[in-house]
Amino acid sequence: MDSFIINGQRKLQGRVYISGAKNAILPIMTATLLTAGKSTLTNVPRLNDFKNMAHLLRFLGAKVEHENEQMIIDTKEINQYEAPYELVSKMRASIYVLGPLLARFRKARVAFPGGCAIGTRPVDLHLMAMERLGAKIKVEHGYIEAECPDGLKGSVIEFPFISVGATANAIMAAVLAKGETIIKNIALEPDIDSLIDCLILMGAQIEKVNNKELLIKGVTELKPFEMKMIPDRIEAGTMLLAAAITKSSITVSHCEPKHLEALLSKMEQAGCRFEINNEDCHPLQGEQPFEITIYPAQKINPVDIVTEPYPGFPTDLQAQFLAYMCLADGSSNLKETIYPDRFMHVAELNRLGADIQVSGGMAIVNGVAGFSGAEVMATDLRASATLVLAGLAAEGMTKISRIYHIDRGYERIEEKLNNLGADIKRIL
Ligand code: EPZ
């Protein structure tokens, strides 16, 4: 199993290019199941989560090619509606095939996703949405058995609280349902907006009634699409925090600053300054990509955060921000409201010399003078990125094992950071 060896306390400098967004691309890959034909996704990095999703789509009968950041998914020959445990257990986002398979084949058999390091993560809201659209659902032998012989029917779906995944599944099911569907209390993540843009490109009729409600008029058929994927705000945020924690100034390019407002304002409170520019060095068709240059705080102010659904502070940057607050001049409180148990990284950061207590979904971080390198273990995707950040700031050498987690959501992170001046080696 691969590990990282990091020699810390090197200043970073230069420009880092942000890849396409994992959490936007995964549902769009499954949206291709809603049509029979060849769809093209561009700006798609090489992530293990995409390999797993491609395996699942191929198992269902699709052809998937991925070269040079371009992914072509041909769904003409889909002949299966079952997502087996051995594929679903690798990646929870496999649940995204439920809505499209039900919508297209009027039946789906999807393994019930198991546990996860960051929390229990039930899928009851996904099932509730499918039942609202008329599907009959039973869970047996670890599988969700869903069917709607007469096809899905438009209805009103109201989520009791925000779920990104259930919102995406409900939208993908409703676009081919008979009649109109209203979805209330939707997730507002840019990943959802990107999915809606993609479905509209395919011919879906989706309208935002107000900020939290969608009206979907079902259509009988959708067509393949070609679409460029949005930049990954979590990768961009991770790189900005890598600069801040090493007190380095870098430029993060090809990102979308408006997707990062919650993070940028908290980092400004910590004492960082930012310059946001149009990247006129290589304009892209029809878009003005942006770049953010960070000027780091030399004396880091302690800042409290509460994670919330978008546009609030993202839970997927909580661990990285927590590592940054370990070096603040004072104490800060970090409340995790999305996954109250998402603190697996704390014990590992304390091994690197941090001083953090956790209770009841809250981490109290007492700032320390610095991290000292040690052997630590990654437990999930964002926790592993956090340990890399702490290793970059640590005095001496840090060894991080189980880094397979990081390859799920970051493309060649050690190469990108080494190009900025870090000293990270991947050992097999
Ligand atoms: C998405 O997960 C992201 N994953 C997660 O990113 C992210 O942490 C999360 O949204 C929140 O922003 C992908 O996009 C692939 P939710 P998702 O449904 O859709 C509870 C990463 O690091 N809930 O919004 O699974 C749930 O347990 C990953 O890239 C139910 O109770 O998140 C959680 O407490 C980690 N029942 C809360 O809602 C349900 O049916 C929000 O979950 C669904 C969710």
Coordinates of C-alpha atoms and ligand atoms in Angstrom, one line a residue:
M1 CA 0.0 0.0 0.0
D2 CA 1.4 3.4 -1.0
S3 CA 2.6 5.9 1.6
F4 CA 3.8 9.5 1.4
I5 CA 7.1 10.6 2.9
I6 CA 7.0 14.4 3.5
N7 CA 10.0 16.6 4.5
G8 CA 8.2 19.6 5.9
Q9 CA 8.8 23.4 6.3
R10 CA 9.4 24.1 2.6
K11 CA 7.9 27.3 1.2
L12 CA 5.6 26.9 -1.7
Q13 CA 5.5 29.2 -4.7
G14 CA 4.1 29.4 -8.2
R15 CA 0.8 28.4 -9.8
V16 CA -1.3 25.2 -9.4
Y17 CA -4.0 24.2 -11.9
I18 CA -7.3 22.9 -10.4
S19 CA -8.9 19.8 -11.9
G20 CA -12.6 19.1 -12.7
A21 CA -14.8 18.5 -9.7
K22 CA -15.2 15.0 -8.3
N23 CA -18.6 15.6 -6.7
A24 CA -20.0 17.3 -9.9
I25 CA -18.7 14.6 -12.3
L26 CA -19.9 11.5 -10.4
P27 CA -23.7 12.3 -10.8
I28 CA -23.2 13.5 -14.4
M29 CA -21.6 10.1 -15.2
T30 CA -24.7 8.4 -14.0
A31 CA -27.0 10.9 -15.8
T32 CA -25.7 9.4 -19.1
L33 CA -27.9 6.3 -18.2
L34 CA -30.9 8.5 -18.9
T35 CA -30.3 8.4 -22.6
A36 CA -29.1 5.9 -25.2
G37 CA -26.1 7.3 -27.0
K38 CA -22.6 8.8 -26.7
S39 CA -22.0 11.6 -24.2
T40 CA -18.7 13.5 -23.8
L41 CA -17.5 15.0 -20.6
T42 CA -14.3 17.2 -20.7
N43 CA -12.0 18.4 -17.9
V44 CA -12.3 15.0 -16.2
P45 CA -9.2 14.2 -14.1
R46 CA -7.9 10.7 -13.3
L47 CA -9.4 9.9 -10.0
N48 CA -10.0 6.4 -8.6
D49 CA -13.7 7.3 -7.9
F50 CA -14.2 7.7 -11.6
K51 CA -12.5 4.4 -12.3
N52 CA -15.0 2.8 -9.9
M53 CA -18.0 4.5 -11.4
A54 CA -16.7 3.6 -14.9
H55 CA -16.5 -0.1 -13.7
L56 CA -20.2 0.1 -12.6
L57 CA -21.4 1.7 -15.8
R58 CA -19.5 -0.9 -17.9
F59 CA -21.1 -3.6 -15.7
L60 CA -24.5 -2.2 -16.7
G61 CA -23.5 -2.4 -20.4
A62 CA -22.0 1.0 -21.1
K63 CA -18.7 1.7 -23.0
V64 CA -16.5 4.2 -21.1
E65 CA -13.3 5.7 -22.5
H66 CA -11.2 8.2 -20.5
E67 CA -8.2 9.9 -22.1
N68 CA -6.6 13.3 -21.7
E69 CA -9.2 14.6 -19.4
Q70 CA -12.0 13.6 -21.9
M71 CA -14.5 10.9 -20.9
I72 CA -16.8 9.4 -23.5
I73 CA -19.7 7.3 -22.2
D74 CA -21.8 5.3 -24.7
T75 CA -25.0 4.0 -23.1
K76 CA -26.7 2.5 -26.2
E77 CA -26.2 -1.1 -25.1
I78 CA -27.2 -0.8 -21.4
N79 CA -28.7 -4.2 -20.6
Q80 CA -28.5 -4.4 -16.9
Y81 CA -30.3 -2.7 -14.0
E82 CA -28.4 -4.2 -11.1
A83 CA -25.5 -2.5 -9.2
P84 CA -23.8 -5.4 -7.3
Y85 CA -22.4 -5.1 -3.8
E86 CA -18.8 -5.7 -4.9
L87 CA -18.9 -2.4 -7.0
V88 CA -21.2 -0.4 -4.7
S89 CA -19.2 -1.2 -1.6
K90 CA -16.2 0.5 -3.2
M91 CA -17.9 3.8 -3.5
R92 CA -21.1 5.2 -1.9
A93 CA -21.8 7.5 -4.9
S94 CA -22.8 4.3 -6.8
I95 CA -26.3 5.0 -5.3
Y96 CA -26.6 7.7 -8.0
V97 CA -27.6 4.9 -10.5
L98 CA -30.8 4.3 -8.6
G99 CA -32.8 7.3 -10.1
P100 CA -31.6 6.9 -13.7
L101 CA -32.1 3.1 -13.8
L102 CA -35.6 3.4 -12.4
A103 CA -36.4 6.3 -14.8
R104 CA -35.1 4.4 -17.9
F105 CA -35.9 0.8 -17.1
R106 CA -38.7 1.1 -14.5
K107 CA -36.7 -1.2 -12.2
A108 CA -33.4 -1.1 -10.4
R109 CA -31.6 -3.4 -8.0
V110 CA -28.8 -1.5 -6.1
A111 CA -26.7 -2.8 -3.3
F112 CA -27.4 -0.9 -0.1
P113 CA -24.3 1.2 0.6
G114 CA -22.4 0.0 3.7
G115 CA -20.7 2.0 6.4
C116 CA -18.3 4.9 6.0
A117 CA -15.4 6.3 8.1
I118 CA -17.0 9.8 8.3
G119 CA -20.5 8.7 9.6
T120 CA -23.5 6.4 9.3
R121 CA -24.7 8.1 6.0
P122 CA -28.2 6.5 5.5
V123 CA -30.0 6.7 2.1
D124 CA -33.6 7.0 3.4
L125 CA -34.1 10.3 1.7
H126 CA -33.1 8.8 -1.7
L127 CA -35.7 6.0 -1.2
M128 CA -38.3 8.5 0.0
A129 CA -37.9 10.5 -3.2
M130 CA -38.3 7.4 -5.4
E131 CA -41.4 6.3 -3.5
R132 CA -42.9 9.8 -3.9
L133 CA -42.4 9.3 -7.7
G134 CA -44.4 6.1 -7.5
A135 CA -41.7 3.4 -7.2
K136 CA -42.3 0.4 -5.0
I137 CA -39.2 -0.2 -2.9
K138 CA -38.1 -3.0 -0.6
V139 CA -34.8 -3.6 1.0
E140 CA -33.8 -7.3 1.1
H141 CA -30.6 -9.3 1.4
G142 CA -28.6 -6.0 1.4
Y143 CA -30.2 -4.8 -1.8
I144 CA -32.6 -2.0 -2.7
E145 CA -35.2 -3.6 -5.0
A146 CA -37.1 -0.8 -6.8
E147 CA -39.7 -1.0 -9.5
C148 CA -42.4 1.1 -11.2
P149 CA -44.0 -1.0 -14.0
D150 CA -46.1 1.9 -15.3
G151 CA -43.2 4.4 -15.1
L152 CA -42.5 7.1 -12.6
K153 CA -45.1 9.8 -12.1
G154 CA -44.5 13.4 -11.2
S155 CA -45.2 14.4 -7.6
V156 CA -44.1 16.7 -4.8
I157 CA -40.9 15.8 -2.9
E158 CA -40.0 17.8 0.2
F159 CA -36.7 17.0 1.9
P160 CA -36.8 17.4 5.7
F161 CA -33.1 18.5 5.6
I162 CA -30.5 19.1 2.9
S163 CA -29.0 16.1 1.1
V164 CA -26.8 16.6 -1.9
G165 CA -27.1 13.0 -3.0
A166 CA -30.9 12.6 -2.5
T167 CA -31.4 15.9 -4.4
A168 CA -29.4 14.6 -7.4
N169 CA -31.1 11.2 -7.4
A170 CA -34.6 12.8 -7.2
I171 CA -33.8 15.2 -10.1
M172 CA -32.4 12.4 -12.3
A173 CA -35.5 10.3 -11.7
A174 CA -38.1 13.1 -12.2
V175 CA -36.8 14.4 -15.6
L176 CA -38.3 11.3 -17.3
A177 CA -41.4 10.9 -15.0
K178 CA -44.9 11.5 -16.4
G179 CA -46.2 15.0 -15.5
E180 CA -44.7 17.6 -13.2
T181 CA -42.5 17.2 -10.1
I182 CA -41.8 19.8 -7.5
I183 CA -38.7 19.3 -5.3
K184 CA -38.6 21.4 -2.2
N185 CA -35.6 22.1 0.1
I186 CA -33.0 21.1 -2.5
A187 CA -29.2 21.2 -2.0
L188 CA -27.6 24.3 -3.5
E189 CA -24.1 22.9 -4.1
P190 CA -22.5 23.9 -7.4
D191 CA -22.5 20.1 -8.1
I192 CA -26.3 20.2 -8.2
D193 CA -26.4 23.3 -10.5
S194 CA -23.9 21.6 -12.8
L195 CA -26.1 18.5 -12.9
I196 CA -29.1 20.6 -13.7
D197 CA -27.2 22.4 -16.5
C198 CA -26.2 19.0 -17.9
L199 CA -29.8 17.6 -17.8
I200 CA -31.1 20.8 -19.5
L201 CA -28.4 20.2 -22.2
M202 CA -29.9 16.7 -22.6
G203 CA -33.4 18.2 -23.2
A204 CA -34.8 18.1 -19.7
Q205 CA -37.3 20.8 -18.5
I206 CA -36.1 22.0 -15.2
E207 CA -36.9 25.4 -13.7
K208 CA -35.8 27.0 -10.4
V209 CA -39.0 28.2 -8.8
N210 CA -37.1 29.9 -6.1
N211 CA -33.7 29.4 -4.5
K212 CA -34.8 26.2 -2.8
E213 CA -37.4 24.7 -5.1
L214 CA -37.4 23.1 -8.5
L215 CA -40.2 22.5 -11.0
I216 CA -39.5 19.6 -13.4
K217 CA -41.8 18.8 -16.3
G218 CA -41.2 15.2 -17.3
V219 CA -40.1 14.5 -20.9
T220 CA -40.3 11.2 -22.8
E221 CA -36.7 11.2 -24.1
L222 CA -33.3 12.8 -23.4
K223 CA -30.4 13.1 -25.8
P224 CA -26.6 12.7 -25.2
F225 CA -24.5 15.7 -24.4
E226 CA -21.1 17.3 -24.5
M227 CA -20.1 19.3 -21.5
K228 CA -17.1 20.7 -19.7
M229 CA -16.9 19.9 -16.0
I230 CA -16.7 22.7 -13.4
P231 CA -13.5 23.1 -11.3
D232 CA -13.2 21.3 -8.0
R233 CA -13.7 23.9 -5.2
I234 CA -12.6 21.4 -2.5
E235 CA -9.3 20.8 -4.3
A236 CA -8.9 24.6 -4.7
G237 CA -9.7 25.1 -1.0
T238 CA -7.2 22.4 -0.1
M239 CA -4.4 24.1 -2.1
L240 CA -5.2 27.5 -0.6
L241 CA -4.9 26.0 2.9
A242 CA -1.7 24.2 1.9
A243 CA -0.3 27.7 1.1
A244 CA -1.7 29.2 4.3
I245 CA -0.4 26.5 6.6
T246 CA 3.2 26.9 5.2
K247 CA 2.8 30.7 5.1
S248 CA 3.4 30.6 1.4
S249 CA 2.0 32.8 -1.4
I250 CA 0.8 30.8 -4.5
T251 CA -1.7 31.2 -7.3
V252 CA -4.6 28.7 -7.6
S253 CA -5.7 28.8 -11.2
H254 CA -8.7 27.6 -13.2
C255 CA -11.0 27.7 -10.1
E256 CA -14.3 29.4 -9.4
P257 CA -13.9 32.0 -6.5
K258 CA -17.6 32.4 -6.0
H259 CA -17.8 28.7 -5.0
L260 CA -15.2 29.4 -2.3
E261 CA -16.7 32.4 -0.6
A262 CA -17.3 30.7 2.8
L263 CA -13.7 29.6 2.9
L264 CA -12.1 32.8 1.7
S265 CA -14.0 34.9 4.3
K266 CA -12.8 32.6 7.1
M267 CA -9.2 32.6 5.8
E268 CA -9.4 36.5 5.7
Q269 CA -10.5 36.4 9.4
A270 CA -7.4 34.3 10.0
G271 CA -5.3 37.1 8.5
C272 CA -4.8 36.0 4.8
R273 CA -5.3 38.3 1.9
F274 CA -6.4 37.3 -1.6
E275 CA -6.2 38.7 -5.2
I276 CA -8.8 37.3 -7.6
N277 CA -8.1 37.7 -11.3
N278 CA -9.4 36.7 -14.7
E279 CA -6.9 34.3 -16.1
D280 CA -6.2 36.1 -19.3
C281 CA -3.2 33.8 -20.0
H282 CA -5.4 31.1 -21.6
P283 CA -9.0 32.1 -22.0
L284 CA -11.4 29.1 -22.6
Q285 CA -14.3 29.1 -25.0
G286 CA -17.2 31.1 -23.6
E287 CA -15.7 31.2 -20.1
Q288 CA -13.6 33.6 -18.1
P289 CA -11.7 31.2 -15.8
F290 CA -10.4 32.7 -12.6
E291 CA -7.3 32.5 -10.4
I292 CA -6.8 33.3 -6.8
T293 CA -3.5 34.4 -5.4
I294 CA -3.1 34.0 -1.6
Y295 CA -1.0 36.3 0.6
P296 CA -0.8 34.2 3.9
A297 CA -1.1 35.4 7.4
Q298 CA 2.2 35.5 9.2
K299 CA 0.4 35.5 12.6
I300 CA -2.6 33.3 12.3
N301 CA -5.8 34.4 14.1
P302 CA -8.0 31.7 15.7
V303 CA -11.3 31.5 13.8
D304 CA -14.4 29.5 14.7
I305 CA -16.4 27.7 12.0
V306 CA -19.6 25.7 11.7
T307 CA -20.0 23.4 8.8
E308 CA -23.2 23.8 6.8
P309 CA -24.8 22.9 3.4
Y310 CA -23.7 25.2 0.6
P311 CA -23.2 28.2 0.6
G312 CA -22.2 27.6 4.2
F313 CA -18.7 26.4 5.2
P314 CA -18.2 23.0 3.5
T315 CA -17.7 19.9 5.6
D316 CA -15.2 18.6 3.0
L317 CA -12.8 21.4 4.0
Q318 CA -13.4 21.1 7.8
A319 CA -10.4 18.8 8.4
Q320 CA -8.0 20.9 6.3
F321 CA -9.2 24.1 8.1
L322 CA -8.8 22.4 11.4
A323 CA -5.2 21.6 10.7
Y324 CA -4.6 25.3 9.8
M325 CA -6.2 26.4 13.1
C326 CA -3.7 24.1 15.0
L327 CA -1.1 26.8 14.2
A328 CA -3.3 29.8 15.2
D329 CA -2.3 32.1 17.9
G330 CA -5.1 31.1 20.3
S331 CA -8.1 28.7 20.5
S332 CA -10.8 28.1 18.0
N333 CA -14.0 26.0 17.9
L334 CA -15.0 23.9 14.8
K335 CA -18.5 22.6 14.9
E336 CA -19.3 19.8 12.4
T337 CA -23.1 19.7 11.7
I338 CA -23.2 17.5 8.6
Y339 CA -21.3 14.5 9.9
P340 CA -21.0 15.0 13.7
D341 CA -18.4 12.1 13.9
R342 CA -16.2 13.4 11.1
F343 CA -13.1 13.8 13.3
M344 CA -11.0 10.8 12.5
H345 CA -8.1 13.1 11.6
V346 CA -7.9 14.6 15.1
A347 CA -6.0 11.7 16.7
E348 CA -3.5 11.7 13.9
L349 CA -3.0 15.5 14.1
N350 CA -2.4 15.1 17.8
R351 CA 0.3 12.6 17.0
L352 CA 1.9 15.4 15.0
G353 CA 1.9 17.6 18.1
A354 CA -1.5 19.3 17.8
D355 CA -3.7 20.0 20.9
I356 CA -7.3 19.2 19.9
Q357 CA -10.2 17.9 22.0
V358 CA -13.4 16.7 20.5
S359 CA -16.9 16.3 22.1
G360 CA -20.4 16.4 20.7
G361 CA -19.6 17.2 17.1
M362 CA -17.3 20.1 18.2
A363 CA -13.5 20.3 18.1
I364 CA -11.7 22.7 20.4
V365 CA -8.3 23.5 18.9
N366 CA -5.6 25.1 21.1
G367 CA -3.0 26.6 18.8
V368 CA 0.6 25.2 19.1
A369 CA 3.9 26.6 17.9
G370 CA 4.3 23.9 15.2
F371 CA 3.8 20.3 14.1
S372 CA 6.6 17.8 14.5
G373 CA 6.9 15.1 11.8
A374 CA 5.7 11.5 12.7
E375 CA 4.1 8.4 11.3
V376 CA 0.4 8.8 10.8
M377 CA -2.5 7.0 9.1
A378 CA -5.1 8.3 6.6
T379 CA -8.7 7.2 7.4
D380 CA -10.7 8.9 4.6
L381 CA -10.3 11.2 1.6
R382 CA -10.3 14.6 3.3
A383 CA -8.5 13.4 6.4
S384 CA -5.6 12.2 4.2
A385 CA -5.4 15.6 2.5
T386 CA -5.3 17.2 6.0
L387 CA -2.4 15.0 7.0
V388 CA -0.5 16.1 3.9
L389 CA -1.0 19.7 4.8
A390 CA 0.2 19.1 8.4
G391 CA 3.2 17.2 7.0
L392 CA 4.1 20.2 4.7
A393 CA 4.2 22.5 7.8
A394 CA 5.8 20.0 10.2
E395 CA 9.4 20.1 11.3
G396 CA 11.2 17.0 10.0
M397 CA 9.7 14.0 8.3
T398 CA 6.1 12.8 8.2
K399 CA 5.1 9.4 6.9
I400 CA 1.4 9.0 5.9
S401 CA 0.2 5.4 5.2
R402 CA -3.1 4.3 3.5
I403 CA -2.9 7.2 1.0
Y404 CA -5.2 5.2 -1.4
H405 CA -7.9 7.3 0.2
I406 CA -6.4 10.5 -1.3
D407 CA -6.2 9.1 -4.9
R408 CA -10.0 8.8 -4.8
G409 CA -10.4 12.6 -4.9
Y410 CA -7.1 14.3 -5.8
E411 CA -5.3 13.9 -9.1
R412 CA -1.5 13.4 -8.6
I413 CA -1.6 15.7 -5.4
E414 CA 2.1 15.0 -4.6
E415 CA 3.2 16.1 -8.2
K416 CA 1.1 19.3 -8.0
L417 CA 2.6 20.2 -4.6
N418 CA 6.1 19.2 -5.6
N419 CA 5.8 21.5 -8.6
L420 CA 5.1 24.3 -6.0
G421 CA 8.3 23.4 -4.1
A422 CA 7.1 20.7 -1.6
D423 CA 9.2 17.6 -0.9
I424 CA 6.7 14.6 -1.0
K425 CA 7.7 11.1 -2.1
R426 CA 5.2 8.3 -2.8
I427 CA 6.6 5.0 -1.6
L428 CA 5.0 1.8 -2.8
Ligands
EPZ1 C1 -22.0 14.6 -0.8 O1 -22.3 13.4 0.0 C2 -20.5 14.5 -1.1 N1 -20.2 13.3 -1.8 C3 -19.7 14.5 0.2 O2 -18.3 14.6 -0.1 C4 -20.1 15.7 1.1 O3 -19.4 15.6 2.3 C5 -21.6 15.8 1.3 O4 -22.3 15.7 0.0 C6 -22.0 17.0 2.0 O5 -21.6 18.2 1.4 C7 -20.4 13.4 -3.2 O6 -20.9 14.4 -3.8 C8 -20.1 12.1 -3.9 P1 -25.6 14.3 1.9 P2 -23.8 12.9 0.2 O7 -26.6 13.4 1.3 O8 -24.6 13.2 -1.0 C9 -27.6 12.6 5.9 C10 -16.1 14.0 -0.2 O9 -15.2 14.1 0.7 N2 -28.5 11.9 5.0 O10 -25.7 15.8 1.5 O11 -23.7 11.5 0.7 C11 -26.1 12.2 5.8 O12 -25.8 11.1 6.6 C12 -17.5 13.5 0.2 O13 -15.9 14.3 -1.4 C13 -29.5 11.1 5.5 O14 -29.7 11.1 6.7 O15 -24.2 13.8 1.4 C14 -25.4 13.5 6.2 O16 -25.4 13.6 7.6 C15 -17.5 13.0 1.6 N3 -30.3 10.4 4.7 C16 -26.3 14.6 5.7 O17 -27.6 14.0 5.4 C17 -30.1 10.4 3.3 O18 -30.8 9.7 2.6 C18 -25.8 15.2 4.3 O19 -25.6 14.1 3.4 C19 -29.1 11.2 2.8 C20 -28.3 11.9 3.6

